[in-house]
Every structure is written in C-alpha cells, then in structure tokens.
mmCIF file of C-alpha atoms and ligand atoms in Angstrom:
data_model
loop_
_atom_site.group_PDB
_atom_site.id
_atom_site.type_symbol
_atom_site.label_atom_id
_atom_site.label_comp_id
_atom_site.label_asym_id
_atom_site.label_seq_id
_atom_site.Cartn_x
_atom_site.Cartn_y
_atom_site.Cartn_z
ATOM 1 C CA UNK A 1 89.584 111.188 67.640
ATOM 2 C CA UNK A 2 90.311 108.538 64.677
ATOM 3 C CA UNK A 3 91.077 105.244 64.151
ATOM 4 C CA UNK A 4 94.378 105.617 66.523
ATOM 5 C CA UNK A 5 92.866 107.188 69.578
ATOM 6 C CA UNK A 6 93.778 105.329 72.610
ATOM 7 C CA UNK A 7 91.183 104.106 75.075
ATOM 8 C CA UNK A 8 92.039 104.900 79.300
ATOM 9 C CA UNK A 9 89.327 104.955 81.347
ATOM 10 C CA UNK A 10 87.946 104.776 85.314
ATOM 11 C CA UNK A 11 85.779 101.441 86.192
ATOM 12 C CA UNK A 12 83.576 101.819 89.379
ATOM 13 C CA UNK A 13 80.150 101.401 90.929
ATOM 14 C CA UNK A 14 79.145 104.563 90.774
ATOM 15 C CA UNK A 15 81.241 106.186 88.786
ATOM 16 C CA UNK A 16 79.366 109.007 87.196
ATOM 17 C CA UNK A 17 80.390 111.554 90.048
ATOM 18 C CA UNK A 18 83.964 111.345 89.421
ATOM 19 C CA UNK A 19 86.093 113.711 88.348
ATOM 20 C CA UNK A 20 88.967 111.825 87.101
ATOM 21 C CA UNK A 21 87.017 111.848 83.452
ATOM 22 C CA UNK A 22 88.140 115.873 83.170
ATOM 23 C CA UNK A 23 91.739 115.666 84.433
ATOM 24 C CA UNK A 24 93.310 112.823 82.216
ATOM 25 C CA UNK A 25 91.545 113.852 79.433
ATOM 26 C CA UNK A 26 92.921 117.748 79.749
ATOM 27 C CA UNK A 27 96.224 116.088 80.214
ATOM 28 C CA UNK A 28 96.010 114.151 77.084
ATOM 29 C CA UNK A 29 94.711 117.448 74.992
ATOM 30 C CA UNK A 30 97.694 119.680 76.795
ATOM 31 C CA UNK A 31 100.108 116.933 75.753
ATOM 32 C CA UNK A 32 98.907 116.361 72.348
ATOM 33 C CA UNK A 33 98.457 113.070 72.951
ATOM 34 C CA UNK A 34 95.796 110.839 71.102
ATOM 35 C CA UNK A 35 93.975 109.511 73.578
ATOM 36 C CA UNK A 36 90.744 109.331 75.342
ATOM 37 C CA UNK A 37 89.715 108.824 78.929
ATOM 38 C CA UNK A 38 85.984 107.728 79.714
ATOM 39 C CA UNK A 39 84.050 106.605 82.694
ATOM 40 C CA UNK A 40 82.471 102.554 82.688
ATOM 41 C CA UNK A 41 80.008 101.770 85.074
ATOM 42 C CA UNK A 42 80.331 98.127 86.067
ATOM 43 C CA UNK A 43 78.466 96.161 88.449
ATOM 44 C CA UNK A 44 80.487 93.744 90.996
ATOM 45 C CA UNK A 45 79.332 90.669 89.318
ATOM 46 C CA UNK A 46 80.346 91.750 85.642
ATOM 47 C CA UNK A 47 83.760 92.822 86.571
ATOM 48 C CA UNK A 48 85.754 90.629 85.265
ATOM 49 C CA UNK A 49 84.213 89.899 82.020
ATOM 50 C CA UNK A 50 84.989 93.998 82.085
ATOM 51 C CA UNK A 51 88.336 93.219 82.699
ATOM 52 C CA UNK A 52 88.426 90.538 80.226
ATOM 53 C CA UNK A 53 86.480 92.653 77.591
ATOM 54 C CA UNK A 54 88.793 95.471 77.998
ATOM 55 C CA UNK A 55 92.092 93.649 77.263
ATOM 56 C CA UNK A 56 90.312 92.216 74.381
ATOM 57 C CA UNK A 57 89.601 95.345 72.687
ATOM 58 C CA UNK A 58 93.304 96.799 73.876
ATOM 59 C CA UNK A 59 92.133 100.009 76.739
ATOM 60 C CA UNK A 60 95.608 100.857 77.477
ATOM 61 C CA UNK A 61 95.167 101.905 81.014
ATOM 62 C CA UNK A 62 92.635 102.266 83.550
ATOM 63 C CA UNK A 63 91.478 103.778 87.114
ATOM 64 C CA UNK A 64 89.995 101.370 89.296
ATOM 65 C CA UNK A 65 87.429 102.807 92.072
ATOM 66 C CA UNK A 66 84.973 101.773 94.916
ATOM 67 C CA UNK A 67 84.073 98.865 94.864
ATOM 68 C CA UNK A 68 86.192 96.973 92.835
ATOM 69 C CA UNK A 69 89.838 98.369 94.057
ATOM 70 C CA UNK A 70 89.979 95.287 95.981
ATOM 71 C CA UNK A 71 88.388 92.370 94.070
ATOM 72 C CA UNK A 72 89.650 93.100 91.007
ATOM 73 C CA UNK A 73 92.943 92.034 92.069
ATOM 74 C CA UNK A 74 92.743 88.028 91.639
ATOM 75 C CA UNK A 75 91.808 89.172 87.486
ATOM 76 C CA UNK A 76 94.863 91.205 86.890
ATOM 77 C CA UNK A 77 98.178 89.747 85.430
ATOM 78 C CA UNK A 78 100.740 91.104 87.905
ATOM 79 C CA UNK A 79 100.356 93.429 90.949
ATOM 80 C CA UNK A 80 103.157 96.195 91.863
ATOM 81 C CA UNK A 81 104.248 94.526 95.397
ATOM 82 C CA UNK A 82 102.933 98.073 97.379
ATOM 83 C CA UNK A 83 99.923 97.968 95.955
ATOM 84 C CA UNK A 84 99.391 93.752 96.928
ATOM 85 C CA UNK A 85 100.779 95.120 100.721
ATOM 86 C CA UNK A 86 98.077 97.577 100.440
ATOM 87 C CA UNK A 87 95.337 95.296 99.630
ATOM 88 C CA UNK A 88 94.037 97.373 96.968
ATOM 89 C CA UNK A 89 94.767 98.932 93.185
ATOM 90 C CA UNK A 90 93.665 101.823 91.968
ATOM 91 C CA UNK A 91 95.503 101.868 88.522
ATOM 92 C CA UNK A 92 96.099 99.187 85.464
ATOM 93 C CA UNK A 93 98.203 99.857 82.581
ATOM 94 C CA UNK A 94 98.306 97.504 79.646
ATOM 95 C CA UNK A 95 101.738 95.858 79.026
ATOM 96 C CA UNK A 96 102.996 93.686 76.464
ATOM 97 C CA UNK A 97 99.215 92.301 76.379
ATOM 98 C CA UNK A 98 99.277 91.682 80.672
ATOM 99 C CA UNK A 99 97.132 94.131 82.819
ATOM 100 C CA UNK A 100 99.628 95.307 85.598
ATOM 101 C CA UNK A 101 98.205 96.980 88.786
ATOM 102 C CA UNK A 102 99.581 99.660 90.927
ATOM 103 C CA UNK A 103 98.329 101.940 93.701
ATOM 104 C CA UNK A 104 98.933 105.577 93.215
ATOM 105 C CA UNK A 105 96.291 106.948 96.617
ATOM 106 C CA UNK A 106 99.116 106.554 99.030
ATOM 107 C CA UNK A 107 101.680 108.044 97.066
ATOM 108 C CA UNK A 108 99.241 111.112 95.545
ATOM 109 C CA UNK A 109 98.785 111.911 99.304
ATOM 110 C CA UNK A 110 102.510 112.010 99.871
ATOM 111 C CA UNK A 111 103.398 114.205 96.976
ATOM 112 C CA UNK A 112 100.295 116.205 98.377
ATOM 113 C CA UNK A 113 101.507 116.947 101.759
ATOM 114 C CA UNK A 114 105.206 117.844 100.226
ATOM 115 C CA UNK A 115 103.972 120.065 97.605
ATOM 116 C CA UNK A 116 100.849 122.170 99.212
ATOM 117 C CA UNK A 117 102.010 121.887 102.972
ATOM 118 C CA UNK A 118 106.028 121.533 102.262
ATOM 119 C CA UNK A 119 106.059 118.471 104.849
ATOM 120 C CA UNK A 120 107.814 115.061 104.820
ATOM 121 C CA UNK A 121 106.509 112.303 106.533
ATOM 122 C CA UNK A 122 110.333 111.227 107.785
ATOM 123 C CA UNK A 123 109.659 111.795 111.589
ATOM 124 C CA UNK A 124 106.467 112.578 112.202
ATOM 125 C CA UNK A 125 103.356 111.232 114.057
ATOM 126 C CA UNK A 126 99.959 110.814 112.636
ATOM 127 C CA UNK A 127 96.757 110.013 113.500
ATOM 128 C CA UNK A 128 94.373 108.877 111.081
ATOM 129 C CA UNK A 129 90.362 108.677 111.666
ATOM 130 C CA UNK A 130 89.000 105.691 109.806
ATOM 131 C CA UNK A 131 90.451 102.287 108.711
ATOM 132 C CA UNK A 132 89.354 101.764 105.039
ATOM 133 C CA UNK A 133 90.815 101.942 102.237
ATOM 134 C CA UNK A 134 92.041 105.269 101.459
ATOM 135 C CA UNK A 135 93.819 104.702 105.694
ATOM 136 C CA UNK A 136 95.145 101.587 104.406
ATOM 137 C CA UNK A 137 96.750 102.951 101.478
ATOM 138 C CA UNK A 138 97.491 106.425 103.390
ATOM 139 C CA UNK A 139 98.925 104.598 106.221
ATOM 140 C CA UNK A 140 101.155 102.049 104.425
ATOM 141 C CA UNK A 141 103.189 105.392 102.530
ATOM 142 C CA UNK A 142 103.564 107.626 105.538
ATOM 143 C CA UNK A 143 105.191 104.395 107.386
ATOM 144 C CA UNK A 144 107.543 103.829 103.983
ATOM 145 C CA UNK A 145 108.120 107.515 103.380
ATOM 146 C CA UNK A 146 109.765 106.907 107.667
ATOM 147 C CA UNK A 147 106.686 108.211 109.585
ATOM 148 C CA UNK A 148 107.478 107.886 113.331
ATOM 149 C CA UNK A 149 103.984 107.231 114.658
ATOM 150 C CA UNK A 150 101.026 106.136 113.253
ATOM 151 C CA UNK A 151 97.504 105.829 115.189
ATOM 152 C CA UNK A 152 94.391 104.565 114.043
ATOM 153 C CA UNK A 153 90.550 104.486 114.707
ATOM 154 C CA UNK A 154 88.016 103.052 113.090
ATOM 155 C CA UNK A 155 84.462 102.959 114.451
ATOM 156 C CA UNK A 156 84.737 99.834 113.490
ATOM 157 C CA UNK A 157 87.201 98.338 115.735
ATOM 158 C CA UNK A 158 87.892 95.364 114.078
ATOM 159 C CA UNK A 159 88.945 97.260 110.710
ATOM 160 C CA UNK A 160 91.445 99.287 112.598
ATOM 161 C CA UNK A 161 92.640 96.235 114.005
ATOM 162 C CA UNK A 162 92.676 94.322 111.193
ATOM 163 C CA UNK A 163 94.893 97.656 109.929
ATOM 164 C CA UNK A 164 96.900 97.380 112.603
ATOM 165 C CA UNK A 165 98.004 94.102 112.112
ATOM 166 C CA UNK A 166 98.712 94.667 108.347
ATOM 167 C CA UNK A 167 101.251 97.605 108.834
ATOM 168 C CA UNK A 168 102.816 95.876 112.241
ATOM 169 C CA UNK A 169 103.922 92.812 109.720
ATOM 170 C CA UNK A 170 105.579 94.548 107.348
ATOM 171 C CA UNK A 171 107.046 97.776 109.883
ATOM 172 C CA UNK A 172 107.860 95.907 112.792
ATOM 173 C CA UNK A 173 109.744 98.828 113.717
ATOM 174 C CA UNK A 174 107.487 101.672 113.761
ATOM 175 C CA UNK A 175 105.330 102.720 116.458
ATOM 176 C CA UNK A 176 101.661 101.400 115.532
ATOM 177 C CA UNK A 177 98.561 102.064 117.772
ATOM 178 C CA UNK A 178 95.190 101.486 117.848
ATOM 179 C CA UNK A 179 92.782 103.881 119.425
ATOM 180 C CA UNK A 180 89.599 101.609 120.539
ATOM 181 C CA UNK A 181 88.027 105.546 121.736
ATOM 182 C CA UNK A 182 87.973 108.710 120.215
ATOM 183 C CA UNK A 183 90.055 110.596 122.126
ATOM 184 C CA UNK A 184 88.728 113.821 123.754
ATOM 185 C CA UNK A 185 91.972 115.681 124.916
ATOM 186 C CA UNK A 186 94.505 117.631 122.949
ATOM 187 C CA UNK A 187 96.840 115.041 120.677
ATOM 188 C CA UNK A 188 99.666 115.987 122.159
ATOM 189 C CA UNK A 189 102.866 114.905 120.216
ATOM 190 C CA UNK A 190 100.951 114.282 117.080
ATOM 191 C CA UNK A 191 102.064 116.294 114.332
ATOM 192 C CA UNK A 192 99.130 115.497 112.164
ATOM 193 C CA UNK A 193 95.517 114.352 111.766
ATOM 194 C CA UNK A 194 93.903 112.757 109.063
ATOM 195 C CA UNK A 195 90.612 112.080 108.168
ATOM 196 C CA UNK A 196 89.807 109.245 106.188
ATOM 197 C CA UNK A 197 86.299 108.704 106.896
ATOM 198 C CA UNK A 198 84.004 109.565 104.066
ATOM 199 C CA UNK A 199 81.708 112.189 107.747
ATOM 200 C CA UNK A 200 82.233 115.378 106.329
ATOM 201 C CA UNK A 201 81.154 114.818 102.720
ATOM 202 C CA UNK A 202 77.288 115.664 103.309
ATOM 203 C CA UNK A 203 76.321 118.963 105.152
ATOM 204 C CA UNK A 204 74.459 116.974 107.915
ATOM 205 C CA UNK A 205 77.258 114.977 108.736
ATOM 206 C CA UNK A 206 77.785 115.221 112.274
ATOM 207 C CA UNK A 207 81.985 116.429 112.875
ATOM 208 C CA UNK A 208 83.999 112.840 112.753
ATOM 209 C CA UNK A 209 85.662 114.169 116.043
ATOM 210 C CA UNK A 210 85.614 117.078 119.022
ATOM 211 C CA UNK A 211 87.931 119.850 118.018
ATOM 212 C CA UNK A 212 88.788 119.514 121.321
ATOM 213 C CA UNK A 213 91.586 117.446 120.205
ATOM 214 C CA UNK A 214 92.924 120.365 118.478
ATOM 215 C CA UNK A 215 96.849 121.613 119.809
ATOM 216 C CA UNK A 216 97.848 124.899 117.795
ATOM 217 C CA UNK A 217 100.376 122.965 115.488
ATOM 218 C CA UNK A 218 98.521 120.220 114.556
ATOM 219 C CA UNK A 219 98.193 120.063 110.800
ATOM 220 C CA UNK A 220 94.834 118.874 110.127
ATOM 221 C CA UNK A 221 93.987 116.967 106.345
ATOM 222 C CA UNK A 222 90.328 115.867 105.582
ATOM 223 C CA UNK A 223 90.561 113.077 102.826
ATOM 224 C CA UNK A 224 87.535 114.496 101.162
ATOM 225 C CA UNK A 225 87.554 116.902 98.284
ATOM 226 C CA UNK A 226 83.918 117.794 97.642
ATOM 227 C CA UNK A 227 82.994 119.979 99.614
ATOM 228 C CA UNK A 228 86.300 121.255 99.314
ATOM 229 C CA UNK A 229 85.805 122.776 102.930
ATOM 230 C CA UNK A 230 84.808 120.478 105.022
ATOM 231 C CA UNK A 231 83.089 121.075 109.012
ATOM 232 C CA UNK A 232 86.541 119.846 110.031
ATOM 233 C CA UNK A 233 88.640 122.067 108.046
ATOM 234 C CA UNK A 234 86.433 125.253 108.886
ATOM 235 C CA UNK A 235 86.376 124.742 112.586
ATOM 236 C CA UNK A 236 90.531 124.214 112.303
ATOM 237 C CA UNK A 237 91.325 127.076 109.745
ATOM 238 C CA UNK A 238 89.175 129.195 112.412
ATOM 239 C CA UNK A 239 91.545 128.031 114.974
ATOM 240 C CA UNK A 240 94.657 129.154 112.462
ATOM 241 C CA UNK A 241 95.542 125.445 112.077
ATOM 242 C CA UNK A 242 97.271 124.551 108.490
ATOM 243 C CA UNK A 243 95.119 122.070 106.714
ATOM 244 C CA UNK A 244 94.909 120.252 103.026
ATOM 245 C CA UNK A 245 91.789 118.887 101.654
ATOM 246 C CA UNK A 246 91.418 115.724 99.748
ATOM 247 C CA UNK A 247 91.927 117.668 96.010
ATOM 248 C CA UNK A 248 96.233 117.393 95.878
ATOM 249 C CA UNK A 249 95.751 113.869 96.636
ATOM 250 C CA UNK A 250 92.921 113.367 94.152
ATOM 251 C CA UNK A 251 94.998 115.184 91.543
ATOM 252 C CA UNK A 252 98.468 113.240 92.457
ATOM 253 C CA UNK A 253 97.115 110.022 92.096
ATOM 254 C CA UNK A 254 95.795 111.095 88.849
ATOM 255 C CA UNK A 255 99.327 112.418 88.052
ATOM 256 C CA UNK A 256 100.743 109.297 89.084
ATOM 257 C CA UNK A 257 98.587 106.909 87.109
ATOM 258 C CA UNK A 258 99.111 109.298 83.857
ATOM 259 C CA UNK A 259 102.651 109.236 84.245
ATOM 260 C CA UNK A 260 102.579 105.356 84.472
ATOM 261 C CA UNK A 261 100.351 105.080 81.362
ATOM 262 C CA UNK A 262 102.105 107.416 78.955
ATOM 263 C CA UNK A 263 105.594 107.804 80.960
ATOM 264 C CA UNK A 264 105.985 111.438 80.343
ATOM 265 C CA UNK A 265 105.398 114.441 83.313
ATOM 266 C CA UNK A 266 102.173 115.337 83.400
ATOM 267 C CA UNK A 267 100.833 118.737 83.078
ATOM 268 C CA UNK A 268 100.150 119.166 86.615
ATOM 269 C CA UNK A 269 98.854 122.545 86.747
ATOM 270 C CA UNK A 270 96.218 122.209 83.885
ATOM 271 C CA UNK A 271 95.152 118.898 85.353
ATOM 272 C CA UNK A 272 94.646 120.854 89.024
ATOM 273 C CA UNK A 273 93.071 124.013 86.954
ATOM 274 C CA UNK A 274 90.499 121.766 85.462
ATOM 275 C CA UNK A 275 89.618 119.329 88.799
ATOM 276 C CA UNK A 276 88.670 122.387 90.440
ATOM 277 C CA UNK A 277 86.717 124.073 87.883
ATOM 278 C CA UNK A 278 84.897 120.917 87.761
ATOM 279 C CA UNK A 279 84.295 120.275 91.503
ATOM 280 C CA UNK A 280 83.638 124.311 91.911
ATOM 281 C CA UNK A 281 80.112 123.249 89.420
ATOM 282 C CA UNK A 282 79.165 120.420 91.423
HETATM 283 P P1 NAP B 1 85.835 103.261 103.259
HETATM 284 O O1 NAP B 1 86.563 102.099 102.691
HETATM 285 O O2 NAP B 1 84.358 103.236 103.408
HETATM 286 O O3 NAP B 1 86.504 103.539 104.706
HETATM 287 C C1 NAP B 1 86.048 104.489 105.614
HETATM 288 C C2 NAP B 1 86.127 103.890 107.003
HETATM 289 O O4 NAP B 1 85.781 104.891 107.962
HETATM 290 C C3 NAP B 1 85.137 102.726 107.201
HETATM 291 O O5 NAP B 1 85.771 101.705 107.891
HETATM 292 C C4 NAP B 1 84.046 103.384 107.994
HETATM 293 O O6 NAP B 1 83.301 102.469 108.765
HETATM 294 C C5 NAP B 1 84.854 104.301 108.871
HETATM 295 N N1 NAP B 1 84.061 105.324 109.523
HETATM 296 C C6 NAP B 1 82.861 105.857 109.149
HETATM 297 N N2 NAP B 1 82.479 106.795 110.036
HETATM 298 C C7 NAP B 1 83.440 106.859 110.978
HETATM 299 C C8 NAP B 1 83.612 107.626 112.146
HETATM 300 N N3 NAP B 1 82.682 108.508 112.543
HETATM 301 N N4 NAP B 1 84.734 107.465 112.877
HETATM 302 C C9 NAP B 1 85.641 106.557 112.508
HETATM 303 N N5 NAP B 1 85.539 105.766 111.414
HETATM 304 C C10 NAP B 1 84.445 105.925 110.657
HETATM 305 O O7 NAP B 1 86.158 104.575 102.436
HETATM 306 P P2 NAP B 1 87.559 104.958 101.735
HETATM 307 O O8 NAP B 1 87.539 104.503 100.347
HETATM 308 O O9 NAP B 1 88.663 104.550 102.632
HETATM 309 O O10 NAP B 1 87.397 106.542 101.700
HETATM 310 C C11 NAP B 1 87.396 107.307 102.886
HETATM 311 C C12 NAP B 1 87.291 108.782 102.539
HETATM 312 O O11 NAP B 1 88.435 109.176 101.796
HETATM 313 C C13 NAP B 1 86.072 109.133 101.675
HETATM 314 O O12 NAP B 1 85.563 110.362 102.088
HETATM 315 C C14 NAP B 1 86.635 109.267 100.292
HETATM 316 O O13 NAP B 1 85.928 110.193 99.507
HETATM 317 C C15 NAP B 1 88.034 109.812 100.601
HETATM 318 N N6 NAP B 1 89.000 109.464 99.557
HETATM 319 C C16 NAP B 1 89.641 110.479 98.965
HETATM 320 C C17 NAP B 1 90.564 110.213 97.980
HETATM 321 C C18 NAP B 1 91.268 111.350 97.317
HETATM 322 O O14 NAP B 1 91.884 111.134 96.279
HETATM 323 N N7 NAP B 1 91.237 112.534 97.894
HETATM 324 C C19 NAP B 1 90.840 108.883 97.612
HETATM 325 C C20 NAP B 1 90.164 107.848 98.256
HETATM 326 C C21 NAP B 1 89.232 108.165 99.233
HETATM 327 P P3 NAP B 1 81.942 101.858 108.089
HETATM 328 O O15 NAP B 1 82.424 100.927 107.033
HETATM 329 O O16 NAP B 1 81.229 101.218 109.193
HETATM 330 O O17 NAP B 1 81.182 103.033 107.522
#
C-alpha cells in the first residue's frame, strides 16, 4: 500500500461477519491491482454523513449490506434502473465525482444457477420461500432472465404481497402467485425452490418447510452460505435432489461489483478459492 492505493470497501450494520473483505481484496492482489477493500461499520443514523464522508475522501467503490441496501438510496447520485425496480443496491462505484448504484444479488444468483447447476431461468417455474430482500432481488432476475412462473411466500403475508405487486407492474405477463400457506403436497410443475429466508442459518432453526413438498426433479437452492449445508439441503441431497447453496451467488455478486469497479474479468476462481477457505474457519 502507498500513497496511490485505492480505497473499496463494504458498509453495513454488522458487518464484521462478512466475507466480502477476503474476496475483493484476493482479486485485487491476483490482478495486481493497487487497491484495498475494508469493512465500515455504520450505524443507520450516520449513514449518510458515511456516504458523504466517503466521496469526500474519494473510496472508489463500495458494497452496501443489511440494513442500509435500501435507505441509502435517496443519498446516492444516480441508481442503475434494475436496481431502483428492485428497491434495493448493493453496489456504488465512484464516477466522475457521482456515487452510482447498482444491484449485483439478482444477477450473482443467475450466473450461479448457469454456472454450478448449468440451468437458465428462460422457462421455468420457481418457488421462492420468503419475501425480503434477497426474493425481491432474486425474483425480479429470474422474471427478466424469462422465468415462466414465479410463487412466493412470506410468513409475512403482507411482504409477499407487497412482492407480488412489485413484479406484477413491471411483468404483467408472467405468471405471479402468492402462496398465503405453506404448501404441504409435492410442487408439482415447479422446477425449482428457493429459499430466501435467513431459517436454516442457526442449527436450531426449525426446517423453513416439510420435505414433503419434495418431487424427484425439483432443484432445491438455500440462499444461505454459512453453514454451507443447510437442514434443507441435507434432507434434499439425501433424497438425490440437485441443490446450490448461497456461496456462487455470494461470490457472483462479488464478481459483478469488481467487474463494475475496475472493468476488467475478475479472477473468479481465486476469489471462490478464498470465500471458502474463509467460511470453512468460521
Ligand atoms: P430479509 O430481508 O430479512 O428477508 C427474509 C424474509 O423471510 C422476511 O420477510 C422474513 O420475515 C421471512 N421469513 C422468515 N422466516 C420465514 C419462514 N419460516 N417462512 C417464510 N418466510 C420467512 O433477509 P434477506 O436479506 O432477504 O436475506 C434472506 C436470506 O438470504 C438470508 O439467509 C441471507 O443470508 C441470504 N442472502 C444470501 C445472499 C448471498 O449472496 N448468498 C445475499 C443476500 C441474502 P420476518 O421479517 O418476519 O423475519
């Protein structure tokens, strides 16, 4: 590091769990690029003296995670149109001296399910468990990338409605449904299941729904990435079902927002080496 090193970083609230901190910044060594990517911790009602602080002092590009994905919006310059649809940003990049926004979630998941499970969304019906934001921005690509079917639930009802509503406007065309019940027989016709809840991430979470709903080819994708196994994607791996944990989409995103910031390919497989090395300590 020297007087040139170039600041990219993650804000959040926490933030010290994340892994993100590891992956750009084995990116930037692999590609001999000087830069630097560090976490800031930054409580709701400082963010945007963050925000203003950090385009002050020039950060060229940052992460943006829970909570302030969604509130941070109104202090950034310009917002990429998907991620304004979406409701939600998850990477800035500093241009010409504005803060631009973009969301990469959707679109890491995307490249995730093509690259580990060779599967387009063009087609295909999906049902997604839970109606935050990862669903939102989830939900929003399959439906661009031509999804067929999208269903939701929420045990919140009126977030999966809320949902709903969002991707009717803007695919009037697709099929959109909202589950008000779990279901409890086989989801026939559904190619794939997805769950976006954050049940699953401690070991006394109770299973976010009855395998029961289980048809030998459904492809079944937990969100989560630590554990990296989750109850759900044991008791469906027993049952010979293909799965994908939450790690591709962790690491797309990541590849996404790199590529934005520096505009070269990123070194995919060293920044996939070094997420799971890291999440294997934890
Ligand atoms: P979020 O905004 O809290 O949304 C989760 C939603 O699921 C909430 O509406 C929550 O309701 C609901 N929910 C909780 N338990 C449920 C249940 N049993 N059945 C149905 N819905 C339930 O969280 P998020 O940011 O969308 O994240 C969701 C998960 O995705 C987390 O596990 C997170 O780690 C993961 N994620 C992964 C990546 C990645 O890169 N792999 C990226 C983003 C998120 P309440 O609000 O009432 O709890």
């Amino acid at each position: 590091m020297d007087a040139h090193t170039k600041i990219y970083g993650i804000i959040g609230y926490p933030v010290r769990h994340s892994f993100s901190p590891v992956m750009h910044n084995s990116a930037f060594q692999s590609a001999k690029i000087n830069a630097v990517y560090l976490a800031f911790e930054v409580l709701p009602e400082n963010l945007k003296d963050a925000l203003v602080g950090m385009k002050a002092i020039g950060i060229q590009g940052f992460n943006v995670t829970i909570p302030h994905k969604e509130t941070c919006i109104p202090f950034l310059d310009e917002v990429y149109p998907t991620a304004k649809i979406i409701g939600a940003v998850n990477t800035v990049v500093l241009k010409e001296g504005k803060f631009i926004g973009y969301n990469t979630d959707g679109k890491g998941f995307i490249r995730a399910l093509e690259t580990e499970l060779k599967i387009k969304p063009r087609g295909k019906r999906f049902f997604i468990l839970g109606a935050g934001g990862a669903a939102r921005a989830v939900g929003f690509n399959l439906l661009q990338e031509g999804a067929r079917e999208l269903a939701l639930y929420d045990i919140v009802r009126s977030k999966a409605e809320s949902l709903v509503i969002d991707l009717r406007l803007h695919f009037p065309n697709a099929q959109i449904e909202l589950f008000t019940n779990l279901p409890n027989s086989p989801l026939k016709g559904f190619n794939c299941l997805i769950n976006a809840t954050p049940l699953g991430m401690k070991k006394e979470d109770a299973l976010v729904i009855d395998p029961k709903v289980f048809h030998p080819k459904l492809i079944v994708c937990d969100l989560i990435y630590n554990p990296p196994q989750t109850k759900l994607l044991k008791i469906a791996q027993s049952k010979r079902l293909r799965t994908m944990n939450g790690l591709g989409m962790l690491l797309y995103q990541g590849v996404l927002s790199w590529e934005i910031w520096t505009g070269k390919k990123a070194p995919v497989s060293i920044m996939r080496k070094e997420l799971e090395k890291a999440i294997a300590k934890k």
